């Protein structure tokens, strides 16, 4: 039997750092033989990570302080290198000058990793200059070393987009580090297999920039804002861009971190004098605002010359918080952390309370190790790399750690950057950023989009456009809150108390919520107040009452004598649940889907519809005021294809609830199955039949029939998609419906007398107009409407079609708009009309109008729908389950059924003395 063995090489690794360590480890895994590691000497008694890994494996390690003296190779060093017999030199990151007789010695020569798309940004500060120059693309090159400075032939290159707020750190951590490691391994294998190219570098477009050091990283504020932003982020975290501010005693050099371009109005704040600035900066609750020549920049963090970093918003804060008194358990944790510090700072004899992490020799790569080791050792604390920079001295670090452990860091005032609008005789304040882990923050990529008022097509405000990274961050926060936060450990009655408080706050803000709903979704204000907001409040109150009433059961089982067993079931929360919210009832659907999840003790990641995000984000603000712990509720506005898909794919989400179209529901179900078999509940399309018999109460049938179609502009999941009217009353019914439509007032949803507002968004209006055109072409009779109202905004006239045959498109497909589709049926043909009514793949709702109770019961028992209305329509209640059959989905909202649980059986054997 013939077998193929991959070719492997004998390698010399020349370099240093965590990157070098990872390249070394991955090459070893691939079966290559590292015959020698050549790295830098120990610093302050501490070995480089590459040396640590190699020494642990028994790989020969050489720590030469230098390879050359006065430009000439050191003979002993070169001979030692040659003795290992390498076939290829791999230089993942190397700060030393390596002689050419070493570079060229192996049979395959040497390859080097460089963090730019060569020939652009040759030199040692390539990542910095990628950002400083405002490049739209970043990347790295692996090239064959020659006697020039980063000029050798290219072996392979990779590139990635630069996001608006990328820093040196984020770019390195997101792409250059992980993908660079993979590419180095790939390059070595290409060489081993004899497939590695040598592509000469063009000189056209080549650039070389000098090394960026602290001394030349001062910020020049006399230039456009984007150039200032690029300069700051191009030095974040190393070497750090700085300004000089006029301190209270003497000028202070302050390093700036976390820069972004500031759009919109500047928050109020306190002036900060800055040397060589045309106008003072401003310390606001969001950070430090700097002024460029044309726009503004926001800086989140400041670092002083002693290494201490603070949030810029706290620059003028006075007084230090008093030290906490530690419990015995906390003292033990503090000593465990002291041991972790000692393991990292091995060059320090003893970790004192006054030991400074960075002044003792720690580097940025040690920050990651510190954070991860503490998370592993002391589960339950949410620690970030930034926290280390904020508390560099050991005693300060312990105080910060204990505050996080106790949850006291959540007591900080919520900072909200509002979009405001004077409308409906009030000023509405609308958060517009992602809400993750109890804080409002920009999307990681800095992207935003416009949310539109359908009444006139104007922009309400810009909203953060979440990325996959934001979803991952939100899920991580929700998982941490579930696994380690107070929510899962909370007494159910206390959890109910918080949900009651949330409902009360929603009621206090109901006029503002209804106003936001009206301008963002086009809902008529009076309907928004009663239904969109009113039922949302009822839903949270209903499920708040369920929190301490969720019970398991005991089950009698056959006993195998002499044993006696007790068997019972437990209902436990699933964990992180995701909800994709539709645009027709933005707040109410949020409430229907999330209240039950929260009552059961789950945590949430919510994606509001891209076109209607504002009430969800206002709701997020109210959850903080209600005292819901951070991480329990997270909201990420953005596209369904990106954010929603990532939720379906995410392995840490245990259930996903979706309301929307049937095709998208199928795709979500497939993704949920493939990812981790997460539970799914789906409320999908509908084509709800409404049957009107000739013995009905005609006044009521007309009024309710119109409501069944035109309620909420027809943007209603359970809307009657098709009316079947008995032949003997058909013409009278249509005549009376049209008469009533003509009385309807179409207009501004904030006008209290308006009956019919605009469709939710422009694309939907266009789809409805196309729907009507298809109906006319197929031969249905357009009795009324079918056109866009001649006024600004997205208004559709209420529409009536008659003579609709069963085979027609409009008879089968949902319009999701104000389109009444009417078919007649022969007098007395009950079974015939039932067959036609059930001849659909959907089964969300249905209705019947008749004075005959026997007929009503007969028909209702045979209609294939999750909800059947008899002599009424659109009646829902929080205590009654809601959901569909067939391709309208599965799973229920409201009532006793919905809370998502793990329902587990427990068998308990009787104990005997």
CSV table of N, CA, C and O in Angstrom, one decimal, residues 582-645:
chain,number,residue,atom,x,y,z
A,582,UNK,N,-39.1,41.3,15.0
A,582,UNK,CA,-39.6,41.8,13.7
A,582,UNK,C,-39.9,43.3,13.8
A,582,UNK,O,-39.8,43.9,14.8
A,583,UNK,N,-40.2,43.9,12.6
A,583,UNK,CA,-40.4,45.4,12.6
A,583,UNK,C,-41.8,45.9,12.7
A,583,UNK,O,-42.0,47.1,12.8
A,584,UNK,N,-42.8,45.0,12.7
A,584,UNK,CA,-44.2,45.4,12.8
A,584,UNK,C,-44.6,45.9,14.2
A,584,UNK,O,-45.4,46.8,14.3
A,585,UNK,N,-44.2,45.1,15.2
A,585,UNK,CA,-44.4,45.5,16.6
A,585,UNK,C,-43.1,45.5,17.3
A,585,UNK,O,-42.8,44.6,18.1
A,586,UNK,N,-42.2,46.5,17.2
A,586,UNK,CA,-40.9,46.4,17.7
A,586,UNK,C,-40.8,46.1,19.2
A,586,UNK,O,-40.0,45.3,19.6
A,587,UNK,N,-41.5,46.9,20.0
A,587,UNK,CA,-41.5,46.7,21.4
A,587,UNK,C,-42.3,45.6,21.9
A,587,UNK,O,-41.9,44.8,22.8
A,588,UNK,N,-43.5,45.4,21.4
A,588,UNK,CA,-44.3,44.3,21.9
A,588,UNK,C,-43.8,42.9,21.6
A,588,UNK,O,-43.8,42.0,22.4
A,589,UNK,N,-43.2,42.8,20.4
A,589,UNK,CA,-42.6,41.5,20.1
A,589,UNK,C,-41.3,41.2,21.0
A,589,UNK,O,-41.1,40.1,21.4
A,590,UNK,N,-40.6,42.3,21.3
A,590,UNK,CA,-39.5,42.2,22.3
A,590,UNK,C,-40.0,41.7,23.6
A,590,UNK,O,-39.5,40.7,24.2
A,591,UNK,N,-41.1,42.2,24.0
A,591,UNK,CA,-41.7,41.9,25.3
A,591,UNK,C,-42.2,40.4,25.3
A,591,UNK,O,-42.0,39.6,26.2
A,592,UNK,N,-43.0,40.1,24.2
A,592,UNK,CA,-43.5,38.7,24.1
A,592,UNK,C,-42.4,37.7,24.2
A,592,UNK,O,-42.6,36.6,24.8
A,593,UNK,N,-41.3,38.0,23.5
A,593,UNK,CA,-40.3,36.9,23.4
A,593,UNK,C,-39.4,36.9,24.6
A,593,UNK,O,-38.8,35.9,25.0
A,594,UNK,N,-39.1,38.1,25.2
A,594,UNK,CA,-38.0,38.2,26.2
A,594,UNK,C,-38.5,38.0,27.7
A,594,UNK,O,-37.8,37.5,28.5
A,595,UNK,N,-39.8,38.4,28.0
A,595,UNK,CA,-40.3,38.4,29.3
A,595,UNK,C,-40.2,37.0,29.9
A,595,UNK,O,-39.8,36.8,31.1
A,596,UNK,N,-40.7,36.0,29.1
A,596,UNK,CA,-40.7,34.6,29.6
A,596,UNK,C,-39.3,34.1,29.8
A,596,UNK,O,-39.0,33.4,30.8
A,597,UNK,N,-38.4,34.4,28.9
A,597,UNK,CA,-37.0,34.0,29.0
A,597,UNK,C,-36.4,34.5,30.3
A,597,UNK,O,-35.7,33.8,31.0
A,598,UNK,N,-36.6,35.8,30.6
A,598,UNK,CA,-36.1,36.4,31.8
A,598,UNK,C,-36.7,35.8,33.1
A,598,UNK,O,-36.0,35.6,34.1
A,599,UNK,N,-38.0,35.6,33.0
A,599,UNK,CA,-38.7,35.0,34.2
A,599,UNK,C,-38.1,33.7,34.6
A,599,UNK,O,-38.0,33.3,35.7
A,600,UNK,N,-37.7,32.9,33.6
A,600,UNK,CA,-37.1,31.6,33.8
A,600,UNK,C,-35.7,31.6,34.2
A,600,UNK,O,-35.1,30.6,34.6
A,601,UNK,N,-35.0,32.8,34.2
A,601,UNK,CA,-33.7,32.9,34.6
A,601,UNK,C,-32.6,32.9,33.6
A,601,UNK,O,-31.4,32.8,33.8
A,602,UNK,N,-33.1,32.9,32.3
A,602,UNK,CA,-32.1,33.0,31.2
A,602,UNK,C,-31.5,34.4,31.0
A,602,UNK,O,-32.1,35.3,31.5
A,603,UNK,N,-30.5,34.5,30.2
A,603,UNK,CA,-30.0,35.8,29.8
A,603,UNK,C,-30.2,35.9,28.2
A,603,UNK,O,-30.4,34.9,27.5
A,604,UNK,N,-30.1,37.2,27.8
A,604,UNK,CA,-30.6,37.4,26.4
A,604,UNK,C,-29.6,38.2,25.6
A,604,UNK,O,-28.9,39.1,26.1
A,605,UNK,N,-29.6,37.9,24.3
A,605,UNK,CA,-29.0,38.8,23.2
A,605,UNK,C,-30.1,39.0,22.2
A,605,UNK,O,-30.7,38.1,21.6
A,606,UNK,N,-30.5,40.3,22.0
A,606,UNK,CA,-31.6,40.7,21.2
A,606,UNK,C,-31.1,41.4,19.9
A,606,UNK,O,-30.3,42.3,20.0
A,607,UNK,N,-31.7,41.1,18.8
A,607,UNK,CA,-31.5,41.9,17.6
A,607,UNK,C,-32.8,42.5,17.1
A,607,UNK,O,-33.6,41.8,16.6
A,608,UNK,N,-32.9,43.8,17.3
A,608,UNK,CA,-34.1,44.5,16.8
A,608,UNK,C,-34.0,44.5,15.3
A,608,UNK,O,-33.0,44.4,14.7
A,609,UNK,N,-35.2,44.7,14.7
A,609,UNK,CA,-35.2,44.8,13.2
A,609,UNK,C,-34.4,46.0,12.8
A,609,UNK,O,-34.4,47.1,13.5
A,610,UNK,N,-33.6,45.9,11.7
A,610,UNK,CA,-32.7,47.0,11.3
A,610,UNK,C,-33.5,48.3,11.1
A,610,UNK,O,-32.9,49.4,11.4
A,611,UNK,N,-34.7,48.2,10.6
A,611,UNK,CA,-35.4,49.5,10.3
A,611,UNK,C,-36.2,50.1,11.5
A,611,UNK,O,-36.7,51.2,11.5
A,612,UNK,N,-36.2,49.3,12.7
A,612,UNK,CA,-37.0,49.8,13.8
A,612,UNK,C,-36.2,49.5,15.1
A,612,UNK,O,-36.7,48.8,16.0
A,613,UNK,N,-35.0,50.1,15.3
A,613,UNK,CA,-34.2,49.7,16.5
A,613,UNK,C,-34.4,50.5,17.8
A,613,UNK,O,-34.0,50.2,18.8
A,614,UNK,N,-35.2,51.6,17.7
A,614,UNK,CA,-35.1,52.7,18.7
A,614,UNK,C,-35.8,52.3,20.0
A,614,UNK,O,-35.3,52.7,21.1
A,615,UNK,N,-37.0,51.7,19.9
A,615,UNK,CA,-37.6,51.4,21.2
A,615,UNK,C,-36.9,50.3,22.0
A,615,UNK,O,-36.9,50.3,23.2
A,616,UNK,N,-36.2,49.4,21.2
A,616,UNK,CA,-35.4,48.3,21.9
A,616,UNK,C,-34.3,48.9,22.7
A,616,UNK,O,-34.0,48.5,23.8
A,617,UNK,N,-33.6,49.9,22.1
A,617,UNK,CA,-32.5,50.6,22.8
A,617,UNK,C,-33.0,51.4,23.9
A,617,UNK,O,-32.3,51.6,24.9
A,618,UNK,N,-34.2,52.1,23.8
A,618,UNK,CA,-34.7,52.8,24.9
A,618,UNK,C,-35.1,51.8,26.1
A,618,UNK,O,-34.9,52.1,27.2
A,619,UNK,N,-35.6,50.7,25.7
A,619,UNK,CA,-35.9,49.6,26.7
A,619,UNK,C,-34.6,49.2,27.4
A,619,UNK,O,-34.7,49.0,28.6
A,620,UNK,N,-33.5,49.1,26.7
A,620,UNK,CA,-32.2,48.7,27.3
A,620,UNK,C,-31.9,49.7,28.4
A,620,UNK,O,-31.4,49.3,29.5
A,621,UNK,N,-32.1,51.0,28.2
A,621,UNK,CA,-31.8,52.0,29.2
A,621,UNK,C,-32.7,51.8,30.4
A,621,UNK,O,-32.2,51.9,31.6
A,622,UNK,N,-33.9,51.5,30.2
A,622,UNK,CA,-34.9,51.2,31.4
A,622,UNK,C,-34.5,50.0,32.2
A,622,UNK,O,-34.7,49.9,33.4
A,623,UNK,N,-33.9,49.0,31.5
A,623,UNK,CA,-33.5,47.8,32.3
A,623,UNK,C,-32.4,48.1,33.3
A,623,UNK,O,-32.4,47.5,34.4
A,624,UNK,N,-31.5,49.0,32.9
A,624,UNK,CA,-30.5,49.4,33.9
A,624,UNK,C,-31.1,50.1,35.1
A,624,UNK,O,-30.7,49.9,36.2
A,625,UNK,N,-32.0,51.0,34.8
A,625,UNK,CA,-32.7,51.8,35.9
A,625,UNK,C,-33.5,50.8,36.8
A,625,UNK,O,-33.7,51.1,37.9
A,626,UNK,N,-34.0,49.7,36.2
A,626,UNK,CA,-34.7,48.8,37.0
A,626,UNK,C,-33.8,47.9,37.8
A,626,UNK,O,-34.3,47.2,38.7
A,627,UNK,N,-32.5,47.9,37.6
A,627,UNK,CA,-31.6,47.1,38.4
A,627,UNK,C,-31.3,45.8,37.8
A,627,UNK,O,-30.7,44.9,38.5
A,628,UNK,N,-31.7,45.5,36.6
A,628,UNK,CA,-31.3,44.2,35.9
A,628,UNK,C,-29.8,44.2,35.8
A,628,UNK,O,-29.2,45.1,35.3
A,629,UNK,N,-29.2,43.1,36.3
A,629,UNK,CA,-27.7,43.1,36.3
A,629,UNK,C,-27.1,43.1,34.9
A,629,UNK,O,-27.8,42.7,33.9
A,630,UNK,N,-25.9,43.7,34.8
A,630,UNK,CA,-25.3,43.8,33.5
A,630,UNK,C,-25.0,42.4,32.9
A,630,UNK,O,-24.8,41.4,33.6
A,631,UNK,N,-25.1,42.4,31.6
A,631,UNK,CA,-24.9,41.2,30.8
A,631,UNK,C,-26.2,40.3,30.7
A,631,UNK,O,-26.2,39.4,29.8
A,632,UNK,N,-27.2,40.6,31.5
A,632,UNK,CA,-28.5,39.8,31.4
A,632,UNK,C,-29.2,40.1,30.1
A,632,UNK,O,-29.7,39.2,29.4
A,633,UNK,N,-29.2,41.4,29.7
A,633,UNK,CA,-29.9,41.8,28.4
A,633,UNK,C,-28.9,42.5,27.6
A,633,UNK,O,-28.2,43.5,28.1
A,634,UNK,N,-28.7,42.1,26.4
A,634,UNK,CA,-27.8,42.8,25.4
A,634,UNK,C,-28.5,43.0,24.1
A,634,UNK,O,-29.3,42.1,23.7
A,635,UNK,N,-28.3,44.2,23.5
A,635,UNK,CA,-29.1,44.5,22.3
A,635,UNK,C,-28.1,44.9,21.2
A,635,UNK,O,-27.3,45.9,21.4
A,636,UNK,N,-28.1,44.3,20.0
A,636,UNK,CA,-27.2,44.5,19.0
A,636,UNK,C,-28.0,44.8,17.7
A,636,UNK,O,-28.4,43.9,17.0
A,637,UNK,N,-28.2,46.1,17.3
A,637,UNK,CA,-28.9,46.4,16.1
A,637,UNK,C,-28.0,46.2,14.9
A,637,UNK,O,-26.8,46.3,15.0
A,638,UNK,N,-28.6,45.8,13.8
A,638,UNK,CA,-27.8,45.5,12.6
A,638,UNK,C,-28.6,44.7,11.6
A,638,UNK,O,-29.8,44.5,11.8
A,639,UNK,N,-27.9,44.1,10.6
A,639,UNK,CA,-28.6,43.4,9.6
A,639,UNK,C,-28.9,41.9,10.0
A,639,UNK,O,-28.1,41.3,10.8
A,640,UNK,N,-29.9,41.4,9.5
A,640,UNK,CA,-30.3,40.0,9.8
A,640,UNK,C,-29.3,39.0,9.2
A,640,UNK,O,-28.9,38.0,9.8
A,641,UNK,N,-28.8,39.3,8.0
A,641,UNK,CA,-27.8,38.4,7.3
A,641,UNK,C,-26.5,38.3,8.1
A,641,UNK,O,-25.8,37.3,8.0
A,642,UNK,N,-26.2,39.4,8.8
A,642,UNK,CA,-24.9,39.3,9.6
A,642,UNK,C,-25.1,39.0,11.0
A,642,UNK,O,-24.6,38.0,11.5
A,643,UNK,N,-25.9,39.9,11.7
A,643,UNK,CA,-26.1,39.7,13.2
A,643,UNK,C,-27.0,38.5,13.5
A,643,UNK,O,-26.6,37.7,14.3
A,644,UNK,N,-28.1,38.4,12.7
A,644,UNK,CA,-29.0,37.3,13.0
A,644,UNK,C,-28.4,36.0,12.6
A,644,UNK,O,-28.6,35.0,13.4
A,645,UNK,N,-27.6,35.9,11.5
A,645,UNK,CA,-27.0,34.7,11.1
A,645,UNK,C,-26.0,34.2,12.2
A,645,UNK,O,-25.8,33.1,12.5
